[in-house]
PDB file of C-alpha atoms in Angstrom:
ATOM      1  CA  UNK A   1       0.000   0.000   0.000  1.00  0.00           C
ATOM      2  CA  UNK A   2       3.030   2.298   0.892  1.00  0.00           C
ATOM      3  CA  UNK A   3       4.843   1.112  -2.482  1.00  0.00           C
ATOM      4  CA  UNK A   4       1.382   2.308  -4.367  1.00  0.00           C
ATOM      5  CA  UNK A   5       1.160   5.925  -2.640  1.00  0.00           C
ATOM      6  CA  UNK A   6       4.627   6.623  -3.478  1.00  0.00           C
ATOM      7  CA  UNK A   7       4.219   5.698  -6.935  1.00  0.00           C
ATOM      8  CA  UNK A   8       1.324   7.742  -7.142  1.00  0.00           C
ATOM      9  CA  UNK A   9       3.008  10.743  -5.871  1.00  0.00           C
ATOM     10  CA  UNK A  10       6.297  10.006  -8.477  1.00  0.00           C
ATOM     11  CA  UNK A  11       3.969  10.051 -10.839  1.00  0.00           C
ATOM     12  CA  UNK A  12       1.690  13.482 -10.453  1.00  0.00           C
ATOM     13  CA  UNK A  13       4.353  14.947  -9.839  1.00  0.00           C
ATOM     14  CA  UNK A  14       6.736  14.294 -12.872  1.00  0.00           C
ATOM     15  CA  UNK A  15       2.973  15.372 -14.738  1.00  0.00           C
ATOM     16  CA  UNK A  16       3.024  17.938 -12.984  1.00  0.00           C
ATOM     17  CA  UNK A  17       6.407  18.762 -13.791  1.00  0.00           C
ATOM     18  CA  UNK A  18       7.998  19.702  -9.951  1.00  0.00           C
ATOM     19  CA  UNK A  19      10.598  17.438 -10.670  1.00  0.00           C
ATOM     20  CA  UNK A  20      12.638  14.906  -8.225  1.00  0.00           C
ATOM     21  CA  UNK A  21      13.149  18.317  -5.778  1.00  0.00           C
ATOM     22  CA  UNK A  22       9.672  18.985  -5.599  1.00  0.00           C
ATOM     23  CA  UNK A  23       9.083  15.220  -4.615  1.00  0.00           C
ATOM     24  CA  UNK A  24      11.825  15.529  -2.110  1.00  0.00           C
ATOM     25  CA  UNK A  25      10.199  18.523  -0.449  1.00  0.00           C
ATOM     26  CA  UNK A  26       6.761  17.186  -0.051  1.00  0.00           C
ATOM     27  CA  UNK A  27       8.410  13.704   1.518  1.00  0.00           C
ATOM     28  CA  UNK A  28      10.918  15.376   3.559  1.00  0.00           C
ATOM     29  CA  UNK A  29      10.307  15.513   7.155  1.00  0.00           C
ATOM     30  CA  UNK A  30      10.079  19.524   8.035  1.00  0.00           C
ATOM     31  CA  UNK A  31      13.469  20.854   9.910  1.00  0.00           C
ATOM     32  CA  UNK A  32      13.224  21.077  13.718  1.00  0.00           C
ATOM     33  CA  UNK A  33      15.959  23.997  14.135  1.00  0.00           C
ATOM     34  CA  UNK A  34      13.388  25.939  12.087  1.00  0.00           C
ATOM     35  CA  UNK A  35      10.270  25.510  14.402  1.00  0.00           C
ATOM     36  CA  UNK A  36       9.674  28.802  15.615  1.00  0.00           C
ATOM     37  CA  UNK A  37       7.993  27.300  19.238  1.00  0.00           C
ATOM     38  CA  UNK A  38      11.009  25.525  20.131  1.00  0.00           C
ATOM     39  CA  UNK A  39      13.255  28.364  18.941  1.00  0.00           C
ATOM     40  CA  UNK A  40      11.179  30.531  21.469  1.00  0.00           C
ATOM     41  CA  UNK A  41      11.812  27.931  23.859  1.00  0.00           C
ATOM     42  CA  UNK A  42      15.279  27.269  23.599  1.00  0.00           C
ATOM     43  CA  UNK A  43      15.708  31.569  23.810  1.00  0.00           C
ATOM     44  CA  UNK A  44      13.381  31.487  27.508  1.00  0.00           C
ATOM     45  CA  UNK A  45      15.672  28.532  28.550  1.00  0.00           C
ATOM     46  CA  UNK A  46      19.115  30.847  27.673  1.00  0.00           C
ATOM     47  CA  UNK A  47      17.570  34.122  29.156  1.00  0.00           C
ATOM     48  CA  UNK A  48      16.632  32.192  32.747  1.00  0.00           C
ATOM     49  CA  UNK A  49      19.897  30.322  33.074  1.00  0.00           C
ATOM     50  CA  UNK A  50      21.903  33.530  32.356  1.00  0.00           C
ATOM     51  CA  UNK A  51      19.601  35.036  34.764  1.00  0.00           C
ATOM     52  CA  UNK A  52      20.800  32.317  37.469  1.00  0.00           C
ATOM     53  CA  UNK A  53      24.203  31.894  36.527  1.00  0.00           C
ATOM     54  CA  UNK A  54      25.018  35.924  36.786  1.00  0.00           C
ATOM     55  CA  UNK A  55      23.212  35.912  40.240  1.00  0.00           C
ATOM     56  CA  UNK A  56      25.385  33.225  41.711  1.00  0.00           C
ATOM     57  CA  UNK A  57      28.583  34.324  39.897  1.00  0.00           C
ATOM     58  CA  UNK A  58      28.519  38.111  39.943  1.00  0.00           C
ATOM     59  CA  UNK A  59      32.260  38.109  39.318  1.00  0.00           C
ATOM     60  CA  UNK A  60      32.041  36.650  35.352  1.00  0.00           C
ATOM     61  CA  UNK A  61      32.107  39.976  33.144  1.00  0.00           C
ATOM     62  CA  UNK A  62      29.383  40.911  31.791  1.00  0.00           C
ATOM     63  CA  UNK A  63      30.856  41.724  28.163  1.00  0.00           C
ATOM     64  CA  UNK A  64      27.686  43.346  27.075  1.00  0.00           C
ATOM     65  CA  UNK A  65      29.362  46.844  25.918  1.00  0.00           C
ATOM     66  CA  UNK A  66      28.971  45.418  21.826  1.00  0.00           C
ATOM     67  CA  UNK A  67      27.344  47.792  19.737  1.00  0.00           C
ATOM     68  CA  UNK A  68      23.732  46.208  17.930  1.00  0.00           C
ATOM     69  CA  UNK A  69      24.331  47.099  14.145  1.00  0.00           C
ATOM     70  CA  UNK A  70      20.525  46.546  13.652  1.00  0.00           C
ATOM     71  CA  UNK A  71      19.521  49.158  15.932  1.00  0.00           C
ATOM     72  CA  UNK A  72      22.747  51.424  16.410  1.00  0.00           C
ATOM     73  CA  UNK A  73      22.475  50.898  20.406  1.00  0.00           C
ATOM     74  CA  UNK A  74      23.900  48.940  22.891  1.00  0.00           C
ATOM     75  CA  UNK A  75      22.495  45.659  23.703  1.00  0.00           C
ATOM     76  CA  UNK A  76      22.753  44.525  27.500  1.00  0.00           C
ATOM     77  CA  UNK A  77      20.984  41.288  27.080  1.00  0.00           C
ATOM     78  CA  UNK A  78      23.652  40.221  24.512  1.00  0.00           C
ATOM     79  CA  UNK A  79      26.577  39.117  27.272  1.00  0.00           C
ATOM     80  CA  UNK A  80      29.249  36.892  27.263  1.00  0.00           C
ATOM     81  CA  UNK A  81      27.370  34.009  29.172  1.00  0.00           C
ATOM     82  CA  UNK A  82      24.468  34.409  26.678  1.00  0.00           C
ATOM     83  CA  UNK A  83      26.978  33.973  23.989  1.00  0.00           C
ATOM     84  CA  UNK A  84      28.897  30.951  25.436  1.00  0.00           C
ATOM     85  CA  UNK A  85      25.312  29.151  26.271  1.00  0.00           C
ATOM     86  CA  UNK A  86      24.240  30.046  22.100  1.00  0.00           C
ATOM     87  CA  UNK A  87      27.548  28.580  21.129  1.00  0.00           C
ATOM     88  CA  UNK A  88      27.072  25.385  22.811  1.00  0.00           C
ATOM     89  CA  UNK A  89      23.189  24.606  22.392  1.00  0.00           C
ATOM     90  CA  UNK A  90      23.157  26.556  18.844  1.00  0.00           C
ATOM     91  CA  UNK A  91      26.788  26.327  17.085  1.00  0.00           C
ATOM     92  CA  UNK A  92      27.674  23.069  18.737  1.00  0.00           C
ATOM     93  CA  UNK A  93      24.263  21.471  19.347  1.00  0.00           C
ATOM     94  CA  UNK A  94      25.562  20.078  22.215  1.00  0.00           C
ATOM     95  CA  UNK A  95      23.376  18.816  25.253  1.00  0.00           C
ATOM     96  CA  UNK A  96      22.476  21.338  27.685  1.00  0.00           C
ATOM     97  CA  UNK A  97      22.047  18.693  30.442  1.00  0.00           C
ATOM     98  CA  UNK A  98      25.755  16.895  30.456  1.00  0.00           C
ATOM     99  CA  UNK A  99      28.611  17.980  32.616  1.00  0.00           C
ATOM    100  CA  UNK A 100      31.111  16.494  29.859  1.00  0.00           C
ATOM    101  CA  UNK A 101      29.884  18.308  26.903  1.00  0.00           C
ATOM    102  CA  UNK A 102      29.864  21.880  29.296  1.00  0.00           C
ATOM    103  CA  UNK A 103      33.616  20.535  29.927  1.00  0.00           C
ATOM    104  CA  UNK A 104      34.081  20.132  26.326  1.00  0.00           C
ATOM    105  CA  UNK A 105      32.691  24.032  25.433  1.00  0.00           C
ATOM    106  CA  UNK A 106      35.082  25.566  27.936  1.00  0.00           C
ATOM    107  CA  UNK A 107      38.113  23.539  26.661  1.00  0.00           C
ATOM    108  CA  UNK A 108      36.389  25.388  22.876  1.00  0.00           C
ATOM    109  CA  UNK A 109      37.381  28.469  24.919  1.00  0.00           C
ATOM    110  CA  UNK A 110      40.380  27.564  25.936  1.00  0.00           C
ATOM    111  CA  UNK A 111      42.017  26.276  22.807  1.00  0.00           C
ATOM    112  CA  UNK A 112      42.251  22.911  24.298  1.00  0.00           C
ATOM    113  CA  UNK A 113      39.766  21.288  21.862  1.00  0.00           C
ATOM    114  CA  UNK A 114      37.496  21.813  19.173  1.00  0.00           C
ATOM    115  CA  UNK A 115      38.445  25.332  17.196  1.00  0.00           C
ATOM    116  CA  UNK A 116      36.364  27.538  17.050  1.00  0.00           C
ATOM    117  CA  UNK A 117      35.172  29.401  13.668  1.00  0.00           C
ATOM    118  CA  UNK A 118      34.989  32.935  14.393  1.00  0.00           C
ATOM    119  CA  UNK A 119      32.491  33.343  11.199  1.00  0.00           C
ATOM    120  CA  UNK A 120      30.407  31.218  13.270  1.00  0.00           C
ATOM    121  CA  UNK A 121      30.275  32.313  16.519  1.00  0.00           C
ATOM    122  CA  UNK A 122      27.170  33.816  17.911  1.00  0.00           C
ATOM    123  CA  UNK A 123      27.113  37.721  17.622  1.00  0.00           C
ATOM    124  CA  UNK A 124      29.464  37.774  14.593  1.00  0.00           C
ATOM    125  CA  UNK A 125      26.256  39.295  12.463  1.00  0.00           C
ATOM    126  CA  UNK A 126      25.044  41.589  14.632  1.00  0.00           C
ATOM    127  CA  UNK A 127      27.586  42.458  16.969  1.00  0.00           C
ATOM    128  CA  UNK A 128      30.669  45.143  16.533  1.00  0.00           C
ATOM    129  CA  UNK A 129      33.581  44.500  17.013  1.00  0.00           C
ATOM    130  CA  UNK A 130      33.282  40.218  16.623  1.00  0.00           C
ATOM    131  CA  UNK A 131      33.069  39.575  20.366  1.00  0.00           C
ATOM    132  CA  UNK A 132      34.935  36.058  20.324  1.00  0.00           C
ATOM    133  CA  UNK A 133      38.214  37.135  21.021  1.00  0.00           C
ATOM    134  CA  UNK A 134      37.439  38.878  23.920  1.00  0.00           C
ATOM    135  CA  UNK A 135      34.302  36.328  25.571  1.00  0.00           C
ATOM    136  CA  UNK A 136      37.941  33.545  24.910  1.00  0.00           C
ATOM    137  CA  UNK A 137      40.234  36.203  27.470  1.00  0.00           C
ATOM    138  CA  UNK A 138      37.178  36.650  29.373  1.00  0.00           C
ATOM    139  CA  UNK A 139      36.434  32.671  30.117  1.00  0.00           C
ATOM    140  CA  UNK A 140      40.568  32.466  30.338  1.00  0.00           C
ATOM    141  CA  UNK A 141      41.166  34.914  32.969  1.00  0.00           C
ATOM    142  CA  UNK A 142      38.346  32.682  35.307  1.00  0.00           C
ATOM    143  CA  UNK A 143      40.178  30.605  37.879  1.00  0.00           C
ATOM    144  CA  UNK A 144      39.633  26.486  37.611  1.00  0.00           C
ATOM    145  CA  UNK A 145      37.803  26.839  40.460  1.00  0.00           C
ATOM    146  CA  UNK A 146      35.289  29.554  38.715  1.00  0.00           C
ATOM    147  CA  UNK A 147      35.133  27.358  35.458  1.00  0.00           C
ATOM    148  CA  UNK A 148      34.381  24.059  37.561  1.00  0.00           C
ATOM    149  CA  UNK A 149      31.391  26.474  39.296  1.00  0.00           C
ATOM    150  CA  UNK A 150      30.677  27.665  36.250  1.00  0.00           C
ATOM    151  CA  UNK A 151      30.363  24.015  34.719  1.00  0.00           C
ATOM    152  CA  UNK A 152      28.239  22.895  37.644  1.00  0.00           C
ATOM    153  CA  UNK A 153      25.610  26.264  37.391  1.00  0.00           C
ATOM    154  CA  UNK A 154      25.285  25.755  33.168  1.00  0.00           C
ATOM    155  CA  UNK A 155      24.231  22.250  34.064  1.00  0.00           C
ATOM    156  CA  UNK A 156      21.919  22.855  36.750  1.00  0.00           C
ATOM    157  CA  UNK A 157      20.083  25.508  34.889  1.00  0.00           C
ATOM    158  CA  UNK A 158      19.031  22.674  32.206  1.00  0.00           C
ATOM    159  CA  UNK A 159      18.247  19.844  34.538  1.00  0.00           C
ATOM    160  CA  UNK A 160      14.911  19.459  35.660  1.00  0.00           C
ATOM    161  CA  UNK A 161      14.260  19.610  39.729  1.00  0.00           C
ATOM    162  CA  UNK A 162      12.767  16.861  40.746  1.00  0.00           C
ATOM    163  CA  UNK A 163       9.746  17.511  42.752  1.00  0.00           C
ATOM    164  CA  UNK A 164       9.274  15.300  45.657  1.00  0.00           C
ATOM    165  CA  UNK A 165       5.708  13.703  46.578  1.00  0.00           C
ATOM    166  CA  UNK A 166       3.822  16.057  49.307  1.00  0.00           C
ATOM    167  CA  UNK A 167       4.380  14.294  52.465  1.00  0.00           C
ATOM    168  CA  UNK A 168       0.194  13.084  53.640  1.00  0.00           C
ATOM    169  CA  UNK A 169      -0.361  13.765  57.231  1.00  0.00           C
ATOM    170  CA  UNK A 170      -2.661  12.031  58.575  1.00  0.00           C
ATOM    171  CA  UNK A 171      -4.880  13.303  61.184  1.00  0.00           C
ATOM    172  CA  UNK A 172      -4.037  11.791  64.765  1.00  0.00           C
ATOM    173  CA  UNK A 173      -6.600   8.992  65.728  1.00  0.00           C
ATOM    174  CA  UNK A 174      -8.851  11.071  68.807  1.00  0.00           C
ATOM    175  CA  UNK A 175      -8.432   9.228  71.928  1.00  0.00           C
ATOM    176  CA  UNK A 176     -11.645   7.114  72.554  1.00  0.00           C
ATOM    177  CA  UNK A 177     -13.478   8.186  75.474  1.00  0.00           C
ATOM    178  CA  UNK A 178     -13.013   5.564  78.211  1.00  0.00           C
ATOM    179  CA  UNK A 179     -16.067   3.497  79.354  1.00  0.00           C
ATOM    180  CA  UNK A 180     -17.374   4.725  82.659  1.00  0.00           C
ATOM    181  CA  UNK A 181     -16.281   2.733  85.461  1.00  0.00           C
ATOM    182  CA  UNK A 182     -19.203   0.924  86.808  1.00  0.00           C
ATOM    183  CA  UNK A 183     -20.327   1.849  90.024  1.00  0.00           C
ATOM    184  CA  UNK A 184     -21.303  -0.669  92.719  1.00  0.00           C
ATOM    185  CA  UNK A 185     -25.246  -0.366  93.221  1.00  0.00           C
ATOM    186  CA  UNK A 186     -26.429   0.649  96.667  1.00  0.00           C
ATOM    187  CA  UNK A 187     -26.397  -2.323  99.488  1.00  0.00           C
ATOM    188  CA  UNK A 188     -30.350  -2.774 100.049  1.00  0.00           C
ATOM    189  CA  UNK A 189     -31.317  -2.663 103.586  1.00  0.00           C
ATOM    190  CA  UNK A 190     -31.982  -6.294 104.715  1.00  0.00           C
ATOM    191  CA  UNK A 191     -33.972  -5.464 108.000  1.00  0.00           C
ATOM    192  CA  UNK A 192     -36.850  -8.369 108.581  1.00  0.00           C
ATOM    193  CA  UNK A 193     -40.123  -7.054 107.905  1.00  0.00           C
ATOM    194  CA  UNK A 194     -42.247  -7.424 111.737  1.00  0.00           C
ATOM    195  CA  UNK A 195     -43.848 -10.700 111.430  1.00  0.00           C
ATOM    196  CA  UNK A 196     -47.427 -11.573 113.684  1.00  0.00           C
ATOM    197  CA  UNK A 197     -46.739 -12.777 117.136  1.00  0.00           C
ATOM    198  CA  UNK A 198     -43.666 -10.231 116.934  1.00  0.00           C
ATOM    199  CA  UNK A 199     -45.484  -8.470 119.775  1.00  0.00           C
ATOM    200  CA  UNK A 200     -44.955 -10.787 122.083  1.00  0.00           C
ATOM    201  CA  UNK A 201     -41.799 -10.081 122.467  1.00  0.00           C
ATOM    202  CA  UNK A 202     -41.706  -6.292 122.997  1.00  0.00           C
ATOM    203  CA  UNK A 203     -43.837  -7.201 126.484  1.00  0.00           C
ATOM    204  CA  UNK A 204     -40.922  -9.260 127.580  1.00  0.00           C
TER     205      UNK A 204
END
């Protein structure tokens, strides 16, 4: 039944004259990079983990003083930690989630691994100067310490918490009330009831 379909599709469109791109276009599976929900997705995710990672390391620069060619003005959002998490997720397509392939990025900026392509690097078309000679000093000038922090922030920010059951508490069982103690009934007085002749005796 597949077979059939496909055949049927070969053959409108070579009627049709689209041609063996045209067939390859309608059959092709869309591209995912160009979905433009998880492209907003992926930018929230970068803006919140820059967000934590400058609040627990105020000491990385910011490296935000790049002019925006697209609007002539300085663009604060655009740092160097924003840059370094673009390169990785976007450039590299590395996982955000891994401690290794964070490892890897830094060594990028350290010349200790993969090069890295200045035409490629994120900024390069909007930003002036081309800020990847400065973000490398920047991430250079951190002490191992700083990077390994660094490292351990980039991969919290993309690792789900895991949210722990709410604890049930159970109301405490109420204390029965105790059964009365049962109290003895009164003694009946067993006095003999005066029988006849009884008399007799009270005139002795």
């Amino acid at each position: 039944m597949k077979n059939f379909i496909l055949l049927a599709l070969i053959t409108l469109a070579l009627t049709l004259g689209w041609g063996w791109r045209g067939i390859a276009q309608t059959t092709s599976p869309s591209n995912p990079s160009s979905n433009p929900q998880r492209i907003l997705t992926q930018s929230m995710q970068i803006r919140a983990a820059v967000r934590l990672i400058y609040e627990q390391m105020p000491e990385i620069p910011l490296e935000n003083q790049y002019l925006n060619t697209r609007t002539g003005q300085l663009d604060p959002e655009d740092s160097l930690i924003s840059r370094l998490l673009r390169y990785h997720v976007v450039t590299k397509n590395r996982p955000p989630s891994l401690r290794f392939d964070w490892k890897m990025t830094i060594a990028d900026y350290l010349e200790a691994n993969e090069p890295m392509i200045e035409d490629r690097y994120p900024g390069t078309d909007i930003l002036q100067p081309n800020p990847m000679r400065l973000d490398r000093a920047a991430i250079a000038r951190l002490t191992p310490a700083q990077r390994n922090q660094l490292v351990n922030l980039l991969v919290a920010a993309y690792t789900p918490v895991a949210i722990e059951p709410a604890q049930i508490i159970l109301p405490s069982p109420t204390p029965s009330t105790p059964a009365p103690t049962p109290q003895p009934s009164p003694t009946l007085d067993r006095t003999p009831l005066p029988q006849p002749g009884d008399a007799q005796f009270l005139r002795l």
